[in-house]
């Protein structure tokens, strides 16, 4: 029998957040930022950040142009420079491509002890390049393999790059 003040927990996690706060004025070109729920990076080349002068309410506004790290779509936002915005925690991992099963990649880490089969084959030219390189290596006697770089942020994981080599690059 469970006591009135006793609680039972089935699972627990480390409590790691998917985002961390950062003040708008601390953003720089290339900084990660969440805009409308999308993990992005601030555009580079002097086009990503602009600051307007302080207005009658005393806050300078920062205009942000950013690119979605997964889709390449452009997102824009405007915030007072003293306010905090969310910065996504982005994790990068490199996996060896074992097989392509329909629309999903079968991957294994470099140590060979963890498999992943829930990463979708990218659409378009990038996905076709991965397929083509995998097929080329199946008929090749070299010890080279296809390595896939996976980015994880805000509960999403996507293949963003691939390379052919003997080891992860």
PDB file of C-alpha atoms in Angstrom:
ATOM      1  CA  UNK A   1       0.000   0.000   0.000  1.00  0.00           C
ATOM      2  CA  UNK A   2       1.372   3.430  -0.998  1.00  0.00           C
ATOM      3  CA  UNK A   3       1.470   6.021   1.751  1.00  0.00           C
ATOM      4  CA  UNK A   4      -0.439   9.252   1.107  1.00  0.00           C
ATOM      5  CA  UNK A   5       2.815  11.245   0.769  1.00  0.00           C
ATOM      6  CA  UNK A   6       4.803   8.578  -1.032  1.00  0.00           C
ATOM      7  CA  UNK A   7       5.139   8.774  -4.813  1.00  0.00           C
ATOM      8  CA  UNK A   8       6.070   6.079  -7.283  1.00  0.00           C
ATOM      9  CA  UNK A   9       8.061   6.880 -10.402  1.00  0.00           C
ATOM     10  CA  UNK A  10       8.320   4.491 -13.323  1.00  0.00           C
ATOM     11  CA  UNK A  11      11.180   6.321 -15.037  1.00  0.00           C
ATOM     12  CA  UNK A  12      13.424   9.283 -14.469  1.00  0.00           C
ATOM     13  CA  UNK A  13      15.744  11.281 -16.680  1.00  0.00           C
ATOM     14  CA  UNK A  14      18.679  13.520 -16.043  1.00  0.00           C
ATOM     15  CA  UNK A  15      16.490  16.588 -16.538  1.00  0.00           C
ATOM     16  CA  UNK A  16      18.622  17.940 -19.362  1.00  0.00           C
ATOM     17  CA  UNK A  17      16.936  20.797 -21.137  1.00  0.00           C
ATOM     18  CA  UNK A  18      16.667  20.994 -24.906  1.00  0.00           C
ATOM     19  CA  UNK A  19      17.331  24.747 -24.745  1.00  0.00           C
ATOM     20  CA  UNK A  20      19.305  27.236 -22.684  1.00  0.00           C
ATOM     21  CA  UNK A  21      18.565  30.950 -22.309  1.00  0.00           C
ATOM     22  CA  UNK A  22      20.825  33.570 -23.880  1.00  0.00           C
ATOM     23  CA  UNK A  23      20.458  37.335 -23.886  1.00  0.00           C
ATOM     24  CA  UNK A  24      19.662  38.759 -27.321  1.00  0.00           C
ATOM     25  CA  UNK A  25      22.571  41.177 -27.174  1.00  0.00           C
ATOM     26  CA  UNK A  26      24.966  38.197 -26.731  1.00  0.00           C
ATOM     27  CA  UNK A  27      23.977  36.605 -30.059  1.00  0.00           C
ATOM     28  CA  UNK A  28      26.584  36.578 -32.824  1.00  0.00           C
ATOM     29  CA  UNK A  29      26.621  35.409 -36.427  1.00  0.00           C
ATOM     30  CA  UNK A  30      26.452  31.607 -36.431  1.00  0.00           C
ATOM     31  CA  UNK A  31      24.912  31.449 -32.926  1.00  0.00           C
ATOM     32  CA  UNK A  32      22.221  28.808 -32.472  1.00  0.00           C
ATOM     33  CA  UNK A  33      18.732  30.176 -31.700  1.00  0.00           C
ATOM     34  CA  UNK A  34      15.171  28.842 -31.559  1.00  0.00           C
ATOM     35  CA  UNK A  35      12.754  30.796 -33.754  1.00  0.00           C
ATOM     36  CA  UNK A  36       9.101  29.716 -33.845  1.00  0.00           C
ATOM     37  CA  UNK A  37      10.082  26.294 -32.500  1.00  0.00           C
ATOM     38  CA  UNK A  38      12.744  25.714 -35.173  1.00  0.00           C
ATOM     39  CA  UNK A  39      16.430  25.149 -34.314  1.00  0.00           C
ATOM     40  CA  UNK A  40      18.355  27.713 -36.366  1.00  0.00           C
ATOM     41  CA  UNK A  41      21.690  29.471 -36.658  1.00  0.00           C
ATOM     42  CA  UNK A  42      22.016  33.224 -37.113  1.00  0.00           C
ATOM     43  CA  UNK A  43      22.966  34.059 -40.706  1.00  0.00           C
ATOM     44  CA  UNK A  44      26.590  34.942 -41.397  1.00  0.00           C
ATOM     45  CA  UNK A  45      28.062  37.638 -43.613  1.00  0.00           C
ATOM     46  CA  UNK A  46      26.673  40.647 -41.779  1.00  0.00           C
ATOM     47  CA  UNK A  47      23.088  39.785 -42.668  1.00  0.00           C
ATOM     48  CA  UNK A  48      21.899  37.929 -39.563  1.00  0.00           C
ATOM     49  CA  UNK A  49      21.743  40.578 -36.852  1.00  0.00           C
ATOM     50  CA  UNK A  50      20.812  44.235 -36.816  1.00  0.00           C
ATOM     51  CA  UNK A  51      20.096  46.469 -33.842  1.00  0.00           C
ATOM     52  CA  UNK A  52      17.728  49.436 -33.903  1.00  0.00           C
ATOM     53  CA  UNK A  53      18.223  52.440 -31.643  1.00  0.00           C
ATOM     54  CA  UNK A  54      16.462  52.617 -28.319  1.00  0.00           C
ATOM     55  CA  UNK A  55      12.869  53.734 -28.593  1.00  0.00           C
ATOM     56  CA  UNK A  56      10.577  55.615 -26.257  1.00  0.00           C
ATOM     57  CA  UNK A  57      10.333  52.541 -24.005  1.00  0.00           C
ATOM     58  CA  UNK A  58      14.100  52.336 -23.570  1.00  0.00           C
ATOM     59  CA  UNK A  59      14.900  49.026 -25.288  1.00  0.00           C
ATOM     60  CA  UNK A  60      16.961  48.567 -28.430  1.00  0.00           C
ATOM     61  CA  UNK A  61      15.416  45.979 -30.748  1.00  0.00           C
ATOM     62  CA  UNK A  62      17.472  43.203 -32.305  1.00  0.00           C
ATOM     63  CA  UNK A  63      16.286  41.866 -35.674  1.00  0.00           C
ATOM     64  CA  UNK A  64      17.421  38.299 -36.280  1.00  0.00           C
ATOM     65  CA  UNK A  65      17.600  36.444 -39.591  1.00  0.00           C
ATOM     66  CA  UNK A  66      18.409  32.769 -39.146  1.00  0.00           C
ATOM     67  CA  UNK A  67      18.555  29.530 -41.123  1.00  0.00           C
ATOM     68  CA  UNK A  68      16.900  26.283 -39.963  1.00  0.00           C
ATOM     69  CA  UNK A  69      19.679  23.745 -39.299  1.00  0.00           C
ATOM     70  CA  UNK A  70      17.604  20.887 -40.730  1.00  0.00           C
ATOM     71  CA  UNK A  71      15.688  22.381 -43.675  1.00  0.00           C
ATOM     72  CA  UNK A  72      17.672  25.484 -44.650  1.00  0.00           C
ATOM     73  CA  UNK A  73      14.492  27.598 -44.425  1.00  0.00           C
ATOM     74  CA  UNK A  74      14.885  31.225 -43.333  1.00  0.00           C
ATOM     75  CA  UNK A  75      13.206  32.406 -40.128  1.00  0.00           C
ATOM     76  CA  UNK A  76      13.028  35.917 -38.704  1.00  0.00           C
ATOM     77  CA  UNK A  77      12.426  37.331 -35.244  1.00  0.00           C
ATOM     78  CA  UNK A  78      12.670  40.630 -33.402  1.00  0.00           C
ATOM     79  CA  UNK A  79      13.319  40.969 -29.660  1.00  0.00           C
ATOM     80  CA  UNK A  80      14.424  43.672 -27.197  1.00  0.00           C
ATOM     81  CA  UNK A  81      18.206  43.390 -26.764  1.00  0.00           C
ATOM     82  CA  UNK A  82      17.943  42.859 -23.001  1.00  0.00           C
ATOM     83  CA  UNK A  83      15.480  39.950 -23.243  1.00  0.00           C
ATOM     84  CA  UNK A  84      16.445  36.287 -23.234  1.00  0.00           C
ATOM     85  CA  UNK A  85      15.809  33.961 -26.161  1.00  0.00           C
ATOM     86  CA  UNK A  86      16.127  30.181 -26.320  1.00  0.00           C
ATOM     87  CA  UNK A  87      19.291  28.630 -27.670  1.00  0.00           C
ATOM     88  CA  UNK A  88      18.921  24.975 -28.742  1.00  0.00           C
ATOM     89  CA  UNK A  89      21.292  22.335 -27.443  1.00  0.00           C
ATOM     90  CA  UNK A  90      22.628  20.835 -30.682  1.00  0.00           C
ATOM     91  CA  UNK A  91      24.390  17.491 -30.631  1.00  0.00           C
ATOM     92  CA  UNK A  92      26.459  16.169 -33.520  1.00  0.00           C
ATOM     93  CA  UNK A  93      27.239  12.490 -33.955  1.00  0.00           C
ATOM     94  CA  UNK A  94      28.886  10.484 -36.723  1.00  0.00           C
ATOM     95  CA  UNK A  95      27.549   7.054 -37.706  1.00  0.00           C
ATOM     96  CA  UNK A  96      28.568   4.369 -40.198  1.00  0.00           C
ATOM     97  CA  UNK A  97      25.898   3.586 -42.793  1.00  0.00           C
ATOM     98  CA  UNK A  98      25.138  -0.137 -42.749  1.00  0.00           C
ATOM     99  CA  UNK A  99      22.100  -0.275 -45.025  1.00  0.00           C
ATOM    100  CA  UNK A 100      19.162   1.688 -46.379  1.00  0.00           C
ATOM    101  CA  UNK A 101      15.826   0.129 -45.481  1.00  0.00           C
ATOM    102  CA  UNK A 102      13.084   1.849 -47.466  1.00  0.00           C
ATOM    103  CA  UNK A 103      13.105   5.477 -46.324  1.00  0.00           C
ATOM    104  CA  UNK A 104      15.310   4.913 -43.280  1.00  0.00           C
ATOM    105  CA  UNK A 105      19.051   4.672 -42.720  1.00  0.00           C
ATOM    106  CA  UNK A 106      20.484   1.775 -40.701  1.00  0.00           C
ATOM    107  CA  UNK A 107      23.438   3.225 -38.795  1.00  0.00           C
ATOM    108  CA  UNK A 108      26.002   2.020 -36.265  1.00  0.00           C
ATOM    109  CA  UNK A 109      28.371   4.124 -34.166  1.00  0.00           C
ATOM    110  CA  UNK A 110      32.155   3.986 -34.621  1.00  0.00           C
ATOM    111  CA  UNK A 111      32.587   1.718 -31.577  1.00  0.00           C
ATOM    112  CA  UNK A 112      30.118  -0.750 -33.103  1.00  0.00           C
ATOM    113  CA  UNK A 113      28.023  -1.058 -29.955  1.00  0.00           C
ATOM    114  CA  UNK A 114      24.988   1.140 -30.748  1.00  0.00           C
ATOM    115  CA  UNK A 115      22.661   0.912 -33.737  1.00  0.00           C
ATOM    116  CA  UNK A 116      20.169   3.481 -34.977  1.00  0.00           C
ATOM    117  CA  UNK A 117      17.446   2.849 -37.539  1.00  0.00           C
ATOM    118  CA  UNK A 118      15.105   5.808 -37.027  1.00  0.00           C
ATOM    119  CA  UNK A 119      16.907   8.426 -39.139  1.00  0.00           C
ATOM    120  CA  UNK A 120      14.977   9.159 -42.305  1.00  0.00           C
ATOM    121  CA  UNK A 121      16.805   9.113 -45.635  1.00  0.00           C
ATOM    122  CA  UNK A 122      16.992  12.776 -46.676  1.00  0.00           C
ATOM    123  CA  UNK A 123      14.817  13.780 -49.603  1.00  0.00           C
ATOM    124  CA  UNK A 124      16.142  15.101 -52.886  1.00  0.00           C
ATOM    125  CA  UNK A 125      19.679  15.256 -54.180  1.00  0.00           C
ATOM    126  CA  UNK A 126      21.334  14.665 -50.795  1.00  0.00           C
ATOM    127  CA  UNK A 127      19.422  11.409 -50.236  1.00  0.00           C
ATOM    128  CA  UNK A 128      20.221  10.250 -53.775  1.00  0.00           C
ATOM    129  CA  UNK A 129      23.946  10.929 -53.180  1.00  0.00           C
ATOM    130  CA  UNK A 130      23.894   8.765 -50.046  1.00  0.00           C
ATOM    131  CA  UNK A 131      22.187   5.921 -51.951  1.00  0.00           C
ATOM    132  CA  UNK A 132      24.593   6.218 -54.862  1.00  0.00           C
ATOM    133  CA  UNK A 133      27.693   6.221 -52.649  1.00  0.00           C
ATOM    134  CA  UNK A 134      26.405   3.207 -50.687  1.00  0.00           C
ATOM    135  CA  UNK A 135      25.795   1.263 -53.930  1.00  0.00           C
ATOM    136  CA  UNK A 136      29.277   2.164 -55.260  1.00  0.00           C
ATOM    137  CA  UNK A 137      30.959   0.839 -52.128  1.00  0.00           C
ATOM    138  CA  UNK A 138      28.989  -2.430 -52.161  1.00  0.00           C
ATOM    139  CA  UNK A 139      30.764  -3.313 -55.403  1.00  0.00           C
ATOM    140  CA  UNK A 140      34.142  -1.993 -54.228  1.00  0.00           C
ATOM    141  CA  UNK A 141      36.792  -4.135 -52.538  1.00  0.00           C
ATOM    142  CA  UNK A 142      38.289  -1.230 -50.542  1.00  0.00           C
ATOM    143  CA  UNK A 143      37.728  -0.909 -46.823  1.00  0.00           C
ATOM    144  CA  UNK A 144      36.019   2.468 -47.164  1.00  0.00           C
ATOM    145  CA  UNK A 145      32.520   3.056 -45.798  1.00  0.00           C
ATOM    146  CA  UNK A 146      29.873   5.783 -45.827  1.00  0.00           C
ATOM    147  CA  UNK A 147      29.843   7.942 -42.679  1.00  0.00           C
ATOM    148  CA  UNK A 148      26.729   9.987 -41.916  1.00  0.00           C
ATOM    149  CA  UNK A 149      26.714  13.075 -39.686  1.00  0.00           C
ATOM    150  CA  UNK A 150      23.521  13.389 -37.632  1.00  0.00           C
ATOM    151  CA  UNK A 151      22.432  16.577 -35.852  1.00  0.00           C
ATOM    152  CA  UNK A 152      20.014  16.378 -32.912  1.00  0.00           C
ATOM    153  CA  UNK A 153      18.076  19.334 -31.527  1.00  0.00           C
ATOM    154  CA  UNK A 154      14.640  19.933 -29.979  1.00  0.00           C
ATOM    155  CA  UNK A 155      13.745  16.243 -30.134  1.00  0.00           C
ATOM    156  CA  UNK A 156      14.540  15.940 -33.846  1.00  0.00           C
ATOM    157  CA  UNK A 157      17.371  14.080 -35.555  1.00  0.00           C
ATOM    158  CA  UNK A 158      18.389  14.508 -39.180  1.00  0.00           C
ATOM    159  CA  UNK A 159      21.234  13.386 -41.415  1.00  0.00           C
ATOM    160  CA  UNK A 160      22.990  16.553 -42.576  1.00  0.00           C
ATOM    161  CA  UNK A 161      26.240  15.368 -44.194  1.00  0.00           C
ATOM    162  CA  UNK A 162      27.920  12.235 -45.468  1.00  0.00           C
ATOM    163  CA  UNK A 163      31.460  11.247 -46.354  1.00  0.00           C
ATOM    164  CA  UNK A 164      33.324   8.223 -47.688  1.00  0.00           C
ATOM    165  CA  UNK A 165      36.421   7.209 -45.765  1.00  0.00           C
ATOM    166  CA  UNK A 166      38.024   4.505 -43.616  1.00  0.00           C
ATOM    167  CA  UNK A 167      37.078   6.269 -40.362  1.00  0.00           C
ATOM    168  CA  UNK A 168      34.722   8.978 -39.147  1.00  0.00           C
ATOM    169  CA  UNK A 169      35.701  12.472 -40.284  1.00  0.00           C
TER     170      UNK A 169
END
